[in-house]
Amino acid sequence: MTAAHLTIHLDAIVDNWSALASRSSGETAAVVKADGYGLDSGRVAAALRRAGARQFFVAVAEEAIKLRSAIGPEPQINVFSGHMAGDAALIQRLNLVPMLNSREQVERHLQALPDHPFGVQLDSGMNRLGMEPAEWHALAPDLLARKPTLVMSHLACADEPDHPMNAQQLQAFRKMVDGIDAPRSLAATGGILLGPDYHFELTRPGIGLYGGFPFTDATPVVRLDIPVIQTRIVEAGETVGYGNSWTATAPTRIATIAAGYADGILRALSSKVTLWHNGTPCPLRGRVSMDLLTVEVPLDGPAPEHLTLLGPDQGVDVLADLADTIGYEILTSLGHRYGRTYIGG
Ligand SMILES: *Cc1c(COP(=O)(O)O)cnc(C)c1O
C-alpha cells in the first residue's frame, strides 16, 4: 500500500451541520457543490439527510445526478447557476429547483417548465450571480405570484465580520425582499456567524460543514496520512530535491513519502509546510514534487511508517495560510489517488 490515505469523518460533518443549524434562526440547508467540497457529495448528503437536512445546494445541474441517487427523491436539490440552456430535461427528471438568475433564465424556465418549482437569486452587491434590483422590481409581481420556493442572495465579505459590505448587502437585500412571503436566504457559513439579522428563513452553510474557516469552532473532518517509502541520512552540505532548494547544515534524516502536487498538495507549500508523526513536527525539506515529498524526521529511533499532513495537529486552514489560499481550495484539490475511508454517518 503506497497510496496516501484520506480519512473523512462524516460524524464530524453532521456535528458541524447541527452546530450551525442550532445557531441559525430558520431552517438550515447544506451546500454540497464541487462533490461536497471534494469529500463526496453523495456520502456527505446522505449523512446529513439522516441528521435532518431537507435541502441541498449544488452549483450546476449535472452535480445533482449523483446527489439524487444518494439521497432519494424527497430532499430538495437547489441549483445556484439556475436554469441553463439545455437543462430542462434534467431539471424535470431529477426534480431540481433552479435559482433563476436573470430575466433570460426566467423566460427559459417559464417556457420550458411553466409549472415546475423555482427560486430566485438576487444580486445585493457582489456582482456575480443574480438579478439586479431594477430587474427584480420589474419581474417581482409576476414571479412572486408564482410562489418561488426561495429568494436568495450571497454575501461577498461575510468571513470578515467588521467589513462594512456586510451591512450594506443586508440593507440592499432587505430593500428587495422585505414584506414578501416567499422564504428568504442570505447567509452561508460566514453569514450564520454574523448573527440572526442575516439568517432569514433559510441558511446555507458549505465550508463550515467541512471544518473550514470562518467556522473556527468546527470539529475537524479530514485526516491525511502519507506512507514513508524510504529514509536516508544526508550529511551537512548535501541538498534535497529539485532545484537543490534545501541544503542540510547537519546530518539529517530525510523520509521520502508518497504524495505530491498531483494529489493536491500545492507546490506553493514547498519548504513551508510541516508534517506530523504522533505529535512530533516533521518539516518538509525542499520542493513538493508530483508524487513525492521529502521530510525531515527525527534522527533517532525507528523510522515512522506514515506522516500526517492533515489531522489533529493541523487543519486545512494552516495549509491554506502557508500556500496563500483558502481552505476551500485545499479541500477541493484533495487528490483522486488517495485511498479513502469514511467514518460514521
Ligand atoms: C458556495 C456557496 C455557499 C456556501 O458558502 P460557504 O462559504 O462555503 O459556507 C452558499 N451560497 C452560495 C451562493 C455559494 O456559492
Tab-separated table of C-alpha atoms and ligand atoms in Angstrom:
chain	number	residue	atom	x	y	z
A	1	MET	CA	0.000	0.000	0.000
A	2	THR	CA	1.807	3.124	-1.153
A	3	ALA	CA	-1.144	5.390	-1.807
A	4	ALA	CA	-1.699	8.018	0.837
A	5	HIS	CA	-4.862	7.674	2.855
A	6	LEU	CA	-7.628	10.157	3.489
A	7	THR	CA	-9.984	9.549	6.403
A	8	ILE	CA	-13.225	11.536	6.299
A	9	HIS	CA	-15.280	11.787	9.475
A	10	LEU	CA	-18.904	12.019	8.358
A	11	ASP	CA	-19.946	12.264	12.014
A	12	ALA	CA	-17.892	15.440	12.315
A	13	ILE	CA	-19.690	16.866	9.252
A	14	VAL	CA	-23.013	16.018	10.905
A	15	ASP	CA	-21.834	17.669	14.165
A	16	ASN	CA	-20.800	20.791	12.282
A	17	TRP	CA	-24.133	20.959	10.456
A	18	SER	CA	-26.015	20.551	13.740
A	19	ALA	CA	-23.907	23.251	15.397
A	20	LEU	CA	-24.550	25.689	12.524
A	21	ALA	CA	-28.236	24.744	12.489
A	22	SER	CA	-28.510	25.457	16.217
A	23	ARG	CA	-27.002	28.919	15.600
A	24	SER	CA	-29.405	29.620	12.708
A	25	SER	CA	-32.812	31.077	13.379
A	26	GLY	CA	-34.583	29.349	10.453
A	27	GLU	CA	-34.119	26.125	8.513
A	28	THR	CA	-30.564	25.050	7.627
A	29	ALA	CA	-29.700	23.574	4.239
A	30	ALA	CA	-26.319	22.111	3.208
A	31	VAL	CA	-24.137	23.170	0.286
A	32	VAL	CA	-22.577	20.120	-1.405
A	33	LYS	CA	-21.318	21.676	-4.651
A	34	ALA	CA	-17.956	20.573	-6.113
A	35	ASP	CA	-18.641	16.998	-4.961
A	36	GLY	CA	-19.196	18.078	-1.377
A	37	TYR	CA	-16.083	20.322	-1.322
A	38	GLY	CA	-14.107	17.324	-2.566
A	39	LEU	CA	-15.304	14.938	0.158
A	40	ASP	CA	-18.080	13.120	-1.822
A	41	SER	CA	-21.413	14.887	-2.133
A	42	GLY	CA	-23.361	11.612	-2.062
A	43	ARG	CA	-21.953	10.355	1.233
A	44	VAL	CA	-21.998	13.784	2.838
A	45	ALA	CA	-25.596	14.487	1.829
A	46	ALA	CA	-26.826	11.012	2.804
A	47	ALA	CA	-25.343	11.510	6.295
A	48	LEU	CA	-26.833	14.999	6.621
A	49	ARG	CA	-30.208	13.835	5.400
A	50	ARG	CA	-30.282	11.216	8.160
A	51	ALA	CA	-29.409	14.019	10.579
A	52	GLY	CA	-32.403	16.042	9.380
A	53	ALA	CA	-31.239	18.227	6.452
A	54	ARG	CA	-34.043	18.617	3.925
A	55	GLN	CA	-32.475	20.943	1.335
A	56	PHE	CA	-29.199	20.778	-0.558
A	57	PHE	CA	-27.470	23.152	-2.965
A	58	VAL	CA	-25.246	22.337	-5.936
A	59	ALA	CA	-23.537	24.702	-8.371
A	60	VAL	CA	-24.651	23.147	-11.664
A	61	ALA	CA	-27.485	20.765	-12.583
A	62	GLU	CA	-25.198	17.872	-13.556
A	63	GLU	CA	-23.913	17.687	-9.986
A	64	ALA	CA	-27.391	16.586	-8.933
A	65	ILE	CA	-27.242	13.263	-10.813
A	66	LYS	CA	-25.010	11.591	-8.233
A	67	LEU	CA	-26.655	13.508	-5.398
A	68	ARG	CA	-30.197	12.477	-6.262
A	69	SER	CA	-29.270	8.813	-6.377
A	70	ALA	CA	-27.589	9.122	-2.957
A	71	ILE	CA	-30.431	10.890	-1.130
A	72	GLY	CA	-33.549	9.626	-2.871
A	73	PRO	CA	-36.488	11.555	-4.298
A	74	GLU	CA	-37.591	13.540	-1.260
A	75	PRO	CA	-34.973	16.181	-0.302
A	76	GLN	CA	-34.966	19.392	-2.288
A	77	ILE	CA	-31.950	19.993	-4.538
A	78	ASN	CA	-31.393	23.638	-5.462
A	79	VAL	CA	-29.100	24.771	-8.286
A	80	PHE	CA	-27.177	28.051	-7.829
A	81	SER	CA	-26.445	28.534	-11.539
A	82	GLY	CA	-30.191	28.438	-12.251
A	83	HIS	CA	-31.826	27.201	-15.417
A	84	MET	CA	-29.140	26.946	-18.104
A	85	ALA	CA	-29.891	26.236	-21.757
A	86	GLY	CA	-30.360	22.506	-22.337
A	87	ASP	CA	-31.059	21.681	-18.680
A	88	ALA	CA	-34.871	21.413	-18.772
A	89	ALA	CA	-34.967	17.618	-19.083
A	90	LEU	CA	-32.509	17.116	-16.217
A	91	ILE	CA	-34.310	19.651	-14.020
A	92	GLN	CA	-37.575	17.837	-14.608
A	93	ARG	CA	-36.293	14.270	-14.341
A	94	LEU	CA	-34.340	14.879	-11.106
A	95	ASN	CA	-36.873	17.370	-9.760
A	96	LEU	CA	-34.306	20.142	-9.272
A	97	VAL	CA	-35.074	23.685	-8.187
A	98	PRO	CA	-33.112	26.218	-10.251
A	99	MET	CA	-32.320	29.580	-8.642
A	100	LEU	CA	-33.221	31.849	-11.580
A	101	ASN	CA	-30.527	34.495	-12.047
A	102	SER	CA	-31.771	36.737	-14.860
A	103	ARG	CA	-34.759	37.668	-16.988
A	104	GLU	CA	-33.351	35.349	-19.651
A	105	GLN	CA	-33.400	32.406	-17.216
A	106	VAL	CA	-36.935	33.292	-16.093
A	107	GLU	CA	-38.143	33.231	-19.691
A	108	ARG	CA	-36.348	29.970	-20.386
A	109	HIS	CA	-37.786	28.339	-17.283
A	110	LEU	CA	-41.366	29.513	-17.731
A	111	GLN	CA	-41.343	28.480	-21.352
A	112	ALA	CA	-39.862	25.005	-20.851
A	113	LEU	CA	-41.313	24.064	-17.449
A	114	PRO	CA	-44.116	26.515	-16.578
A	115	ASP	CA	-45.383	24.568	-13.573
A	116	HIS	CA	-42.022	23.460	-12.199
A	117	PRO	CA	-40.764	24.940	-8.874
A	118	PHE	CA	-38.040	27.587	-8.965
A	119	GLY	CA	-36.209	30.006	-6.697
A	120	VAL	CA	-34.777	33.424	-7.470
A	121	GLN	CA	-31.249	34.665	-6.863
A	122	LEU	CA	-30.768	38.408	-6.377
A	123	ASP	CA	-27.606	40.448	-6.595
A	124	SER	CA	-27.160	42.519	-3.437
A	125	GLY	CA	-23.757	43.940	-4.407
A	126	MET	CA	-21.362	41.084	-5.142
A	127	ASN	CA	-21.994	41.341	-8.883
A	128	ARG	CA	-21.544	37.651	-9.514
A	129	LEU	CA	-24.898	35.838	-9.819
A	130	GLY	CA	-28.470	37.066	-9.540
A	131	MET	CA	-30.884	39.704	-10.753
A	132	GLU	CA	-30.058	43.365	-10.298
A	133	PRO	CA	-32.519	45.312	-8.125
A	134	ALA	CA	-34.191	47.039	-11.112
A	135	GLU	CA	-34.635	43.743	-12.959
A	136	TRP	CA	-36.113	42.166	-9.827
A	137	HIS	CA	-38.528	45.031	-9.196
A	138	ALA	CA	-39.840	44.707	-12.740
A	139	LEU	CA	-40.287	40.939	-12.514
A	140	ALA	CA	-41.219	40.541	-8.835
A	141	PRO	CA	-45.024	40.863	-9.096
A	142	ASP	CA	-45.241	38.076	-11.674
A	143	LEU	CA	-42.562	35.887	-10.057
A	144	LEU	CA	-43.930	36.214	-6.531
A	145	ALA	CA	-47.411	35.298	-7.779
A	146	ARG	CA	-45.879	32.022	-8.970
A	147	LYS	CA	-44.675	31.255	-5.414
A	148	PRO	CA	-40.899	30.802	-5.640
A	149	THR	CA	-39.526	28.259	-3.165
A	150	LEU	CA	-36.770	30.708	-2.146
A	151	VAL	CA	-35.479	34.224	-2.790
A	152	MET	CA	-31.772	34.366	-2.030
A	153	SER	CA	-28.620	36.425	-2.293
A	154	HIS	CA	-24.963	35.914	-1.330
A	155	LEU	CA	-22.527	37.929	0.819
A	156	ALA	CA	-19.116	38.895	-0.562
A	157	CYS	CA	-17.277	39.584	2.730
A	158	ALA	CA	-19.052	37.537	5.399
A	159	ASP	CA	-15.794	35.982	6.614
A	160	GLU	CA	-14.756	39.479	7.767
A	161	PRO	CA	-17.347	40.367	10.426
A	162	ASP	CA	-16.302	44.032	10.602
A	163	HIS	CA	-16.445	44.641	6.873
A	164	PRO	CA	-18.951	47.395	6.012
A	165	MET	CA	-20.028	45.398	2.933
A	166	ASN	CA	-21.999	43.039	5.210
A	167	ALA	CA	-24.413	45.683	6.488
A	168	GLN	CA	-24.564	47.259	3.022
A	169	GLN	CA	-25.627	43.977	1.402
A	170	LEU	CA	-28.078	43.238	4.214
A	171	GLN	CA	-29.743	46.573	3.587
A	172	ALA	CA	-29.794	46.050	-0.198
A	173	PHE	CA	-31.303	42.562	0.276
A	174	ARG	CA	-33.908	43.864	2.735
A	175	LYS	CA	-34.969	46.517	0.248
A	176	MET	CA	-35.650	43.795	-2.275
A	177	VAL	CA	-37.342	41.219	-0.025
A	178	ASP	CA	-38.976	42.984	2.932
A	179	GLY	CA	-42.626	42.076	3.055
A	180	ILE	CA	-42.593	39.236	0.525
A	181	ASP	CA	-43.999	35.942	1.721
A	182	ALA	CA	-41.534	33.621	-0.060
A	183	PRO	CA	-38.790	32.121	2.136
A	184	ARG	CA	-35.571	34.161	2.014
A	185	SER	CA	-31.874	33.263	2.390
A	186	LEU	CA	-28.753	35.408	2.635
A	187	ALA	CA	-26.288	33.538	4.878
A	188	ALA	CA	-23.662	30.920	4.048
A	189	THR	CA	-21.228	29.870	6.826
A	190	GLY	CA	-19.882	33.384	7.401
A	191	GLY	CA	-23.351	34.926	7.377
A	192	ILE	CA	-24.584	32.497	10.041
A	193	LEU	CA	-21.770	33.683	12.316
A	194	LEU	CA	-22.714	37.352	11.699
A	195	GLY	CA	-25.859	36.767	13.719
A	196	PRO	CA	-29.625	36.432	13.377
A	197	ASP	CA	-30.164	39.626	11.323
A	198	TYR	CA	-28.558	37.734	8.463
A	199	HIS	CA	-30.429	34.435	8.796
A	200	PHE	CA	-33.942	34.979	7.367
A	201	GLU	CA	-35.851	31.716	6.790
A	202	LEU	CA	-33.018	29.530	5.439
A	203	THR	CA	-29.245	29.395	5.944
A	204	ARG	CA	-26.949	27.547	3.538
A	205	PRO	CA	-23.555	26.659	5.010
A	206	GLY	CA	-20.837	24.941	2.999
A	207	ILE	CA	-17.258	25.298	4.280
A	208	GLY	CA	-18.238	25.205	7.961
A	209	LEU	CA	-19.669	21.699	7.490
A	210	TYR	CA	-16.279	20.540	6.233
A	211	GLY	CA	-14.371	22.067	9.147
A	212	GLY	CA	-13.079	25.248	7.473
A	213	PHE	CA	-12.682	28.928	8.370
A	214	PRO	CA	-14.613	31.040	9.296
A	215	PHE	CA	-16.306	28.353	11.455
A	216	THR	CA	-13.386	28.222	13.891
A	217	ASP	CA	-15.368	26.079	16.371
A	218	ALA	CA	-15.799	23.310	13.789
A	219	THR	CA	-14.948	19.703	14.554
A	220	PRO	CA	-12.064	18.594	12.265
A	221	VAL	CA	-13.274	16.426	9.373
A	222	VAL	CA	-10.292	15.165	7.363
A	223	ARG	CA	-7.126	13.295	8.150
A	224	LEU	CA	-4.420	12.625	5.565
A	225	ASP	CA	-1.729	10.008	6.282
A	226	ILE	CA	1.094	9.565	3.800
A	227	PRO	CA	3.255	6.416	3.817
A	228	VAL	CA	7.049	6.594	4.052
A	229	ILE	CA	8.711	4.901	1.083
A	230	GLN	CA	12.322	5.151	2.286
A	231	THR	CA	14.545	7.142	4.629
A	232	ARG	CA	18.201	8.206	4.349
A	233	ILE	CA	20.728	10.265	6.237
A	234	VAL	CA	22.004	13.326	4.363
A	235	GLU	CA	25.229	14.923	5.537
A	236	ALA	CA	25.912	18.616	6.109
A	237	GLY	CA	26.299	20.317	2.716
A	238	GLU	CA	24.150	17.820	0.797
A	239	THR	CA	20.987	19.039	-0.939
A	240	VAL	CA	17.477	17.551	-1.182
A	241	GLY	CA	15.067	17.533	-4.108
A	242	TYR	CA	14.550	19.502	-7.333
A	243	GLY	CA	16.447	22.729	-7.749
A	244	ASN	CA	18.707	21.959	-4.752
A	245	SER	CA	16.459	24.311	-2.795
A	246	TRP	CA	17.359	22.868	0.621
A	247	THR	CA	20.835	22.166	1.957
A	248	ALA	CA	21.475	20.216	5.157
A	249	THR	CA	23.536	22.083	7.769
A	250	ALA	CA	23.980	18.955	9.914
A	251	PRO	CA	23.390	15.234	9.451
A	252	THR	CA	19.642	14.921	8.840
A	253	ARG	CA	17.288	12.008	8.357
A	254	ILE	CA	15.039	12.532	5.351
A	255	ALA	CA	11.908	10.451	4.745
A	256	THR	CA	10.546	10.309	1.205
A	257	ILE	CA	6.767	9.947	1.289
A	258	ALA	CA	4.157	9.025	-1.301
A	259	ALA	CA	2.134	12.128	-2.215
A	260	GLY	CA	2.784	15.331	-4.133
A	261	TYR	CA	1.242	18.131	-6.112
A	262	ALA	CA	-0.633	15.654	-8.323
A	263	ASP	CA	-2.576	14.832	-5.148
A	264	GLY	CA	-3.443	18.453	-4.428
A	265	ILE	CA	-0.524	19.186	-2.116
A	266	LEU	CA	0.109	22.592	-3.588
A	267	ARG	CA	3.638	23.237	-4.806
A	268	ALA	CA	3.438	26.603	-3.077
A	269	LEU	CA	3.865	24.649	0.187
A	270	SER	CA	7.494	23.839	-0.778
A	271	SER	CA	9.872	24.486	2.156
A	272	LYS	CA	6.951	25.789	4.228
A	273	VAL	CA	4.716	23.041	5.496
A	274	THR	CA	5.223	20.747	8.472
A	275	LEU	CA	4.030	17.155	8.683
A	276	TRP	CA	3.416	15.322	11.940
A	277	HIS	CA	4.245	11.991	13.474
A	278	ASN	CA	2.398	11.322	16.719
A	279	GLY	CA	2.632	14.953	17.748
A	280	THR	CA	6.249	15.438	16.564
A	281	PRO	CA	6.628	18.134	13.893
A	282	CYS	CA	8.479	16.966	10.767
A	283	PRO	CA	9.297	19.840	8.379
A	284	LEU	CA	9.106	19.434	4.604
A	285	ARG	CA	12.577	19.933	3.122
A	286	GLY	CA	12.920	21.141	-0.466
A	287	ARG	CA	10.224	21.262	-3.086
A	288	VAL	CA	6.926	19.431	-3.426
A	289	SER	CA	7.278	17.120	-6.430
A	290	MET	CA	4.498	15.441	-8.410
A	291	ASP	CA	4.265	12.223	-6.391
A	292	LEU	CA	6.709	12.702	-3.528
A	293	LEU	CA	7.622	14.856	-0.554
A	294	THR	CA	10.943	14.849	1.308
A	295	VAL	CA	10.536	15.428	5.010
A	296	GLU	CA	12.930	15.741	7.945
A	297	VAL	CA	12.182	13.130	10.618
A	298	PRO	CA	13.930	12.546	13.985
A	299	LEU	CA	17.442	11.108	13.629
A	300	ASP	CA	16.936	8.550	16.359
A	301	GLY	CA	14.504	5.714	16.816
A	302	PRO	CA	12.629	3.623	14.284
A	303	ALA	CA	11.609	5.421	11.081
A	304	PRO	CA	7.928	6.397	11.014
A	305	GLU	CA	5.655	4.374	8.737
A	306	HIS	CA	3.483	7.378	7.855
A	307	LEU	CA	3.460	11.106	8.289
A	308	THR	CA	0.267	13.089	8.783
A	309	LEU	CA	-0.349	16.221	6.725
A	310	LEU	CA	-3.938	16.925	7.829
A	311	GLY	CA	-5.235	15.800	11.179
A	312	PRO	CA	-5.494	16.723	14.835
A	313	ASP	CA	-2.283	18.799	14.772
A	314	GLN	CA	-3.061	20.725	11.616
A	315	GLY	CA	-6.254	21.517	9.693
A	316	VAL	CA	-6.914	22.723	6.141
A	317	ASP	CA	-6.628	26.399	7.108
A	318	VAL	CA	-2.999	26.009	8.239
A	319	LEU	CA	-2.108	24.671	4.779
A	320	ALA	CA	-4.221	27.362	3.160
A	321	ASP	CA	-2.415	30.165	5.002
A	322	LEU	CA	1.005	28.742	4.099
A	323	ALA	CA	0.060	28.431	0.430
A	324	ASP	CA	-1.607	31.866	0.405
A	325	THR	CA	-5.024	30.424	-0.405
A	326	ILE	CA	-8.224	29.373	1.404
A	327	GLY	CA	-9.373	26.115	2.996
A	328	TYR	CA	-11.946	25.713	0.208
A	329	GLU	CA	-9.142	25.323	-2.340
A	330	ILE	CA	-7.192	22.872	-0.168
A	331	LEU	CA	-10.291	20.668	0.214
A	332	THR	CA	-11.430	20.776	-3.391
A	333	SER	CA	-7.871	19.976	-4.540
A	334	LEU	CA	-7.622	16.759	-2.474
A	335	GLY	CA	-6.390	14.092	-4.839
A	336	HIS	CA	-8.189	11.263	-6.530
A	337	ARG	CA	-5.305	8.879	-5.925
A	338	TYR	CA	-5.817	8.708	-2.163
A	339	GLY	CA	-7.365	5.671	-0.574
A	340	ARG	CA	-10.434	6.869	1.293
A	341	THR	CA	-12.125	5.689	4.447
A	342	TYR	CA	-15.417	7.187	5.578
A	343	ILE	CA	-16.159	7.000	9.283
A	344	GLY	CA	-19.646	7.222	10.746
A	345	GLY	CA	-22.584	8.983	9.182
B	1	LIG	C1	-20.609	28.229	-2.052
B	1	LIG	C2	-21.820	28.997	-1.694
B	1	LIG	C3	-22.392	28.871	-0.418
B	1	LIG	C4	-21.692	28.167	0.723
B	1	LIG	O1	-20.690	29.049	1.166
B	1	LIG	P1	-19.674	28.685	2.337
B	1	LIG	O2	-18.841	29.906	2.469
B	1	LIG	O3	-18.897	27.518	1.855
B	1	LIG	O4	-20.481	28.383	3.553
B	1	LIG	C5	-23.623	29.464	-0.196
B	1	LIG	N1	-24.231	30.202	-1.171
B	1	LIG	C6	-23.685	30.372	-2.395
B	1	LIG	C7	-24.403	31.194	-3.402
B	1	LIG	C8	-22.459	29.793	-2.689
B	1	LIG	O5	-21.921	29.979	-3.907
